[in-house]
Amino acid sequence: MFEPWGILVILIVCPLLGGLPLIAWITYALKRKQLSQVGTGNISVSAAFYHGGKIVGILAVLSEAFKGVAAVLLSRIFFPDGSSWELVALIALVIGRYWIGRGAGTTNVVWGFVVHDPLVAIFVSFFAGIAFTILQSRKVVKFGVLLLFPLFVALLHLSDIPRILAAVALAGLMGWIYTKIPDDMKLPAQEAQTESQAMLEFLRGERTMVSLDEELNAAIVGEKAATLSQIKRWGYPVPKGWVLAPIDDPEGLTEFLQPSELSPLVVRSSAIGEDSEHASAAGQYETILNVTSPEALQSAIAQVQASYNHPSAIQYRRDRGLNDTAMAVLIQQQVQSVYSGVAFSRDPITQQGDAIVIEALPGSPTQVVSGKVTPEQYRAFVVETENSYSVQLEGEGRVPQSLIKQVAYLAYRLEKRYHGTPQDIEWSYDGQTLWVLQSRPIATLLPIWTRKIAAEVIPGVIHPLTWSINRPLTCGVWGEFFTLVLGDRALGLDFAKTATLHYSRAYFNASLLGDIFLRMGLPPESLEFLTRGAKLSKPSLQSTWENLPGLGKLLKRELNLEKDFKEDYHKRFIPGLSQLTQEDIDSLEPPKLLARIDFILELLRHGTYYSILAPLSAALRQAIFRVKDRQIDHSVTPEVAALRSLSAIATDAKQVLVEFEPQQVFEQLKQTPEGEKILQAFNELLQDYGYLSEVGTDISVPTWRENPQMIQQMFVQLMQGNEPQAGAKDAINSIFAGKRKRSFVQRRVDIKGRVTEVYSRLLAELRWSFVALEKIWLESGLLKKTGDIFFLNFDEVRRLIVDEDSSLIEQLDELVEFRRSQFVQDSEIIQIPLLVYGHTPPHPLAPSELYSDQILQGIGASHGQAEGRVKVLRNLQEIPDIDRDTILVVPYTDSGWAPLLLRAGGLIAEAGGRLSHGAIVAREYGIPAVMDVRGATWILQDGQRVRIDGSRGIVELSNDLRPE
């Protein structure tokens, strides 16, 4: 039993020993620094040297050496000297070091191996030393050692298979860990403790002459140089160049380059943090042209380095809250410019649209960026198809238009390379080649906000009260999901910034979401996906592996969704809704109404979780099991169920009233017992579904119960013979029999329907609570007009009730009137930009010209084709007559729009996707639908004839604008 006990001791003690944070204790005791909160967050020997200095570093080496030696000696208590169990002990130690102690365990393994097999340790050290001296590459040596020591173990112990396997496993584990944790040696050496800098510079293995042909680290050589090296490796023309890191000695490079009159150089700044998304630092640092001698090169390098400490540069960094770092220097062959200039891939002034702005002049680019000469200005539009592209140009001048078109396409491609982030590009043309001299994000156009998702989640113009409630609910739950997957990598992310209002419409922060997606290991096209619907490539195996623990937690929640929701449905939601419906809301005073609102919000916090997870789960399962949209039954969804009931009641009513006057239907039904039953059924439907509204997520919009006119009008129109296509529902439902894989999807869709019902009921109760509160305030004179309460935010409502805030009360009329005026002004903006750049967007531009090919592209959401005349409907204030020749064009499709859709011949929506309300209803009744057609409500005109293809997502336009 001795050996089994030994195995148990090794597998328990060694991981705990590895996780013992001796380095962290030593560093904190001597330097009062928490290693987990500085630098890379590693608790390692190199971090101890970097942040603590030599003494701390030496003590760290001794502490980790002790662990490695102790693990080997521990195994010798139970097993013979040199056994494979000594390597197993080191493996267990390294696992503990990584999972608990947040380090790689290199020092543990080195000293443990010295004790385990001194001969192999000597051979490996000898070859590693030679390799590092020759190659000066720590990365090559580090991974080379992982190949060498199992090889030497195999050569020296050929018959000891367990020992060889253990050595291979240890090497593999170390290699895997090296790919997972950041490298402290990549931190700028000049920021390390002074006594450690020389050693770190040597161990980094960085060569003095670093060229733009290499993959460069922006943290060491600055964003400008790192970006140019990336662009060069992508294949774009970038002048040959070299980089001096802040710690490098320029002497070797100046001797190597030998500039002359025939081969001049340009010396440019590449400060750490310059040309980043946070600050461009444009014009803050020196650029020296026409450097033609080694002496001039040395002087130019010194000038550029010194410019980092110019008072204006220091003030610039302070004004933007940037840390002082250091100056790298970029030296390039100077282009003999025939024409040059700058290009913005997005207009930084209008901050919208697809125009590329170009400024150009004959000669050097410094004329343009200096501002001393007025350049020629051009605007260009790039239209790219699968196999070709064209450039439309506005503006004329001395610079050849063919070159300006080249520049425009270069700007367009570089923005795409950076996944939609607008770029500020400096370029030069020498008569043969168009050179890229610089590319950086346009800081004033960040972040990028998108309506692509937000228009479906909370469409239309939004009141302050609605937003003050919806934003924290939605952003909070999304933050919970992201944190679940990311774990510690979510630190520093502010999920409250996920969404905002522009033009009183909701926008999501595509830049922040793109960053989150990248941290989650999703492909780098995430930003383009959010802003332009680009296709995503598959995530790498490495990123998937890194996020496996978080994805596992998310998967567990998805698998438990049905069980969790049923439990909350019976224990939380049903009792809560029952309590709310039984309460006499009109008899409650403001404090009681506030308590009721807080109670509803607590239920909504739980409901929001399901309202996000249930649709995601349904969509994910549908994609995995490849179940087609038309094979799914949405009868549990409230608006679908309501329409079916309304249609059935209308059919019965037609049998009672064979002939009727549309304006007198309800009066005529009252005249017979059968008609009374029809009216009773209609009122019961209104009672059951009265919580629905035109915009289900907006509590400022009246519910069907408050405003039944639209449903009454729909009922009459259904009686007039405009029924849904017969048999569509039966054909859909018949597909489900016996299909197990579809049942996996259907169950999630049914849960989604139940969640929608609960969430909509809670929002309706919330609205009615605020309406009751507003009624009290109108009677007391605190508010002046119906609807005023929706121009306050929830915090202000609470202050008026709890604190009776006198200062707020004094300015209340002015505040409400200002917000109402802004709301009305924003409501009059018809065409809202899909993308907004920066925090303060200007007023939207007038719509651009229609595409010449007369085809609009969207998302095919319901199969089939239809041709008819357009009816543009921007709101539900007036319900038009609709028949099968009507192609409805709407900004979005929330639950309140559903009754309209079942009578139309086809649907076009500016926002939405395959899972939106309109798409679901359209599929339910076999109506072709195309969603996400940008600008549809202003491109298309009433009476215009169009043909839509709901399979391909295409709208074909006609110039026939004659009314019917």
mmCIF file of N, CA and C in Angstrom, residues 667-723:
data_model
loop_
_atom_site.group_PDB
_atom_site.id
_atom_site.type_symbol
_atom_site.label_atom_id
_atom_site.label_comp_id
_atom_site.label_asym_id
_atom_site.label_seq_id
_atom_site.Cartn_x
_atom_site.Cartn_y
_atom_site.Cartn_z
ATOM 1 N N GLU A 667 -72.393 47.850 -33.317
ATOM 2 C CA GLU A 667 -73.771 48.154 -32.970
ATOM 3 C C GLU A 667 -74.710 47.074 -33.508
ATOM 4 N N GLN A 668 -74.436 46.589 -34.731
ATOM 5 C CA GLN A 668 -75.282 45.554 -35.318
ATOM 6 C C GLN A 668 -75.158 44.235 -34.560
ATOM 7 N N LEU A 669 -73.952 43.927 -34.070
ATOM 8 C CA LEU A 669 -73.763 42.683 -33.323
ATOM 9 C C LEU A 669 -74.538 42.698 -32.007
ATOM 10 N N LYS A 670 -74.725 43.879 -31.434
ATOM 11 C CA LYS A 670 -75.447 43.978 -30.161
ATOM 12 C C LYS A 670 -76.930 43.630 -30.297
ATOM 13 N N GLN A 671 -77.426 43.596 -31.521
ATOM 14 C CA GLN A 671 -78.861 43.464 -31.722
ATOM 15 C C GLN A 671 -79.348 42.016 -31.685
ATOM 16 N N THR A 672 -78.453 41.042 -31.668
ATOM 17 C CA THR A 672 -78.874 39.636 -31.622
ATOM 18 C C THR A 672 -78.102 38.911 -30.522
ATOM 19 N N PRO A 673 -78.685 37.834 -29.955
ATOM 20 C CA PRO A 673 -77.971 37.033 -28.942
ATOM 21 C C PRO A 673 -76.678 36.453 -29.482
ATOM 22 N N GLU A 674 -76.698 36.006 -30.765
ATOM 23 C CA GLU A 674 -75.470 35.446 -31.346
ATOM 24 C C GLU A 674 -74.390 36.524 -31.460
ATOM 25 N N GLY A 675 -74.854 37.730 -31.825
ATOM 26 C CA GLY A 675 -73.905 38.842 -31.921
ATOM 27 C C GLY A 675 -73.328 39.216 -30.574
ATOM 28 N N GLU A 676 -74.186 39.150 -29.518
ATOM 29 C CA GLU A 676 -73.695 39.425 -28.160
ATOM 30 C C GLU A 676 -72.584 38.441 -27.779
ATOM 31 N N LYS A 677 -72.734 37.188 -28.179
ATOM 32 C CA LYS A 677 -71.702 36.182 -27.878
ATOM 33 C C LYS A 677 -70.397 36.520 -28.605
ATOM 34 N N ILE A 678 -70.560 37.012 -29.849
ATOM 35 C CA ILE A 678 -69.354 37.421 -30.611
ATOM 36 C C ILE A 678 -68.653 38.568 -29.895
ATOM 37 N N LEU A 679 -69.424 39.543 -29.445
ATOM 38 C CA LEU A 679 -68.837 40.682 -28.738
ATOM 39 C C LEU A 679 -68.194 40.249 -27.430
ATOM 40 N N GLN A 680 -68.829 39.304 -26.748
ATOM 41 C CA GLN A 680 -68.249 38.784 -25.508
ATOM 42 C C GLN A 680 -66.907 38.112 -25.781
ATOM 43 N N ALA A 681 -66.854 37.322 -26.875
ATOM 44 C CA ALA A 681 -65.589 36.661 -27.244
ATOM 45 C C ALA A 681 -64.521 37.691 -27.609
ATOM 46 N N PHE A 682 -64.943 38.768 -28.311
ATOM 47 C CA PHE A 682 -63.996 39.828 -28.682
ATOM 48 C C PHE A 682 -63.454 40.517 -27.431
ATOM 49 N N ASN A 683 -64.353 40.816 -26.474
ATOM 50 C CA ASN A 683 -63.919 41.483 -25.243
ATOM 51 C C ASN A 683 -63.012 40.583 -24.410
ATOM 52 N N GLU A 684 -63.295 39.284 -24.424
ATOM 53 C CA GLU A 684 -62.422 38.343 -23.709
ATOM 54 C C GLU A 684 -61.031 38.316 -24.346
ATOM 55 N N LEU A 685 -61.008 38.367 -25.686
ATOM 56 C CA LEU A 685 -59.701 38.423 -26.377
ATOM 57 C C LEU A 685 -58.954 39.687 -25.975
ATOM 58 N N LEU A 686 -59.694 40.793 -25.934
ATOM 59 C CA LEU A 686 -59.065 42.060 -25.552
ATOM 60 C C LEU A 686 -58.566 42.012 -24.109
ATOM 61 N N GLN A 687 -59.319 41.297 -23.260
ATOM 62 C CA GLN A 687 -58.903 41.144 -21.867
ATOM 63 C C GLN A 687 -57.659 40.272 -21.769
ATOM 64 N N ASP A 688 -57.650 39.198 -22.585
ATOM 65 C CA ASP A 688 -56.522 38.248 -22.525
ATOM 66 C C ASP A 688 -55.239 38.843 -23.097
ATOM 67 N N TYR A 689 -55.382 39.618 -24.175
ATOM 68 C CA TYR A 689 -54.189 40.128 -24.870
ATOM 69 C C TYR A 689 -54.084 41.646 -24.807
ATOM 70 N N GLY A 690 -54.797 42.247 -23.877
ATOM 71 C CA GLY A 690 -54.787 43.706 -23.765
ATOM 72 C C GLY A 690 -53.454 44.287 -23.335
ATOM 73 N N TYR A 691 -52.542 43.432 -22.887
ATOM 74 C CA TYR A 691 -51.234 43.914 -22.462
ATOM 75 C C TYR A 691 -50.309 44.195 -23.643
ATOM 76 N N LEU A 692 -50.647 43.715 -24.836
ATOM 77 C CA LEU A 692 -49.811 43.947 -26.017
ATOM 78 C C LEU A 692 -49.945 45.395 -26.472
ATOM 79 N N SER A 693 -48.940 45.851 -27.192
ATOM 80 C CA SER A 693 -48.966 47.222 -27.713
ATOM 81 C C SER A 693 -48.197 47.281 -29.009
ATOM 82 N N GLU A 694 -48.212 48.458 -29.614
ATOM 83 C CA GLU A 694 -47.491 48.654 -30.878
ATOM 84 C C GLU A 694 -46.010 48.345 -30.732
ATOM 85 N N VAL A 695 -45.415 48.723 -29.592
ATOM 86 C CA VAL A 695 -44.000 48.443 -29.304
ATOM 87 C C VAL A 695 -43.937 47.781 -27.937
ATOM 88 N N GLY A 696 -43.784 46.481 -27.934
ATOM 89 C CA GLY A 696 -43.876 45.723 -26.694
ATOM 90 C C GLY A 696 -42.871 46.102 -25.636
ATOM 91 N N THR A 697 -41.709 46.637 -26.046
ATOM 92 C CA THR A 697 -40.663 46.958 -25.072
ATOM 93 C C THR A 697 -40.696 48.414 -24.618
ATOM 94 N N ASP A 698 -41.675 49.187 -25.117
ATOM 95 C CA ASP A 698 -41.727 50.622 -24.795
ATOM 96 C C ASP A 698 -42.958 50.907 -23.939
ATOM 97 N N ILE A 699 -42.749 51.219 -22.661
ATOM 98 C CA ILE A 699 -43.869 51.420 -21.743
ATOM 99 C C ILE A 699 -44.584 52.737 -21.978
ATOM 100 N N SER A 700 -44.059 53.602 -22.832
ATOM 101 C CA SER A 700 -44.740 54.866 -23.107
ATOM 102 C C SER A 700 -45.853 54.697 -24.137
ATOM 103 N N VAL A 701 -45.893 53.537 -24.802
ATOM 104 C CA VAL A 701 -46.881 53.288 -25.856
ATOM 105 C C VAL A 701 -48.133 52.662 -25.250
ATOM 106 N N PRO A 702 -49.341 53.204 -25.516
ATOM 107 C CA PRO A 702 -50.576 52.635 -24.955
ATOM 108 C C PRO A 702 -50.780 51.178 -25.376
ATOM 109 N N THR A 703 -51.351 50.404 -24.480
ATOM 110 C CA THR A 703 -51.625 48.992 -24.751
ATOM 111 C C THR A 703 -52.939 48.850 -25.509
ATOM 112 N N TRP A 704 -53.197 47.628 -26.007
ATOM 113 C CA TRP A 704 -54.460 47.366 -26.700
ATOM 114 C C TRP A 704 -55.648 47.623 -25.763
ATOM 115 N N ARG A 705 -55.472 47.303 -24.495
ATOM 116 C CA ARG A 705 -56.571 47.513 -23.547
ATOM 117 C C ARG A 705 -56.941 48.989 -23.447
ATOM 118 N N GLU A 706 -55.933 49.857 -23.503
ATOM 119 C CA GLU A 706 -56.179 51.298 -23.417
ATOM 120 C C GLU A 706 -56.662 51.878 -24.740
ATOM 121 N N ASN A 707 -56.206 51.303 -25.832
ATOM 122 C CA ASN A 707 -56.517 51.837 -27.155
ATOM 123 C C ASN A 707 -56.948 50.693 -28.076
ATOM 124 N N PRO A 708 -58.221 50.227 -27.921
ATOM 125 C CA PRO A 708 -58.675 49.057 -28.681
ATOM 126 C C PRO A 708 -59.083 49.372 -30.112
ATOM 127 N N GLN A 709 -58.980 50.632 -30.528
ATOM 128 C CA GLN A 709 -59.487 51.037 -31.835
ATOM 129 C C GLN A 709 -58.849 50.239 -32.978
ATOM 130 N N MET A 710 -57.519 50.010 -32.887
ATOM 131 C CA MET A 710 -56.837 49.318 -33.967
ATOM 132 C C MET A 710 -57.330 47.879 -34.094
ATOM 133 N N ILE A 711 -57.527 47.199 -32.955
ATOM 134 C CA ILE A 711 -57.994 45.819 -32.997
ATOM 135 C C ILE A 711 -59.427 45.765 -33.527
ATOM 136 N N GLN A 712 -60.237 46.727 -33.137
ATOM 137 C CA GLN A 712 -61.601 46.785 -33.651
ATOM 138 C C GLN A 712 -61.595 46.955 -35.170
ATOM 139 N N GLN A 713 -60.704 47.821 -35.663
ATOM 140 C CA GLN A 713 -60.618 48.054 -37.106
ATOM 141 C C GLN A 713 -60.120 46.804 -37.826
ATOM 142 N N MET A 714 -59.151 46.117 -37.246
ATOM 143 C CA MET A 714 -58.676 44.867 -37.818
ATOM 144 C C MET A 714 -59.797 43.826 -37.897
ATOM 145 N N PHE A 715 -60.576 43.776 -36.830
ATOM 146 C CA PHE A 715 -61.678 42.826 -36.753
ATOM 147 C C PHE A 715 -62.666 43.071 -37.897
ATOM 148 N N VAL A 716 -62.989 44.330 -38.120
ATOM 149 C CA VAL A 716 -63.919 44.679 -39.190
ATOM 150 C C VAL A 716 -63.330 44.316 -40.550
ATOM 151 N N GLN A 717 -62.071 44.613 -40.756
ATOM 152 C CA GLN A 717 -61.444 44.328 -42.048
ATOM 153 C C GLN A 717 -61.355 42.824 -42.301
ATOM 154 N N LEU A 718 -61.156 42.044 -41.256
ATOM 155 C CA LEU A 718 -61.169 40.584 -41.405
ATOM 156 C C LEU A 718 -62.569 40.106 -41.797
ATOM 157 N N MET A 719 -63.565 40.730 -41.205
ATOM 158 C CA MET A 719 -64.941 40.375 -41.571
ATOM 159 C C MET A 719 -65.254 40.736 -43.020
ATOM 160 N N GLN A 720 -64.564 41.728 -43.553
ATOM 161 C CA GLN A 720 -64.803 42.137 -44.934
ATOM 162 C C GLN A 720 -64.205 41.169 -45.946
ATOM 163 N N GLY A 721 -63.519 40.170 -45.441
ATOM 164 C CA GLY A 721 -63.043 39.116 -46.343
ATOM 165 C C GLY A 721 -61.555 39.020 -46.517
ATOM 166 N N ASN A 722 -60.786 39.904 -45.866
ATOM 167 C CA ASN A 722 -59.325 39.855 -45.989
ATOM 168 C C ASN A 722 -58.746 38.879 -44.978
ATOM 169 N N GLU A 723 -58.905 37.602 -45.232
ATOM 170 C CA GLU A 723 -58.457 36.580 -44.299
ATOM 171 C C GLU A 723 -57.052 36.112 -44.646
#
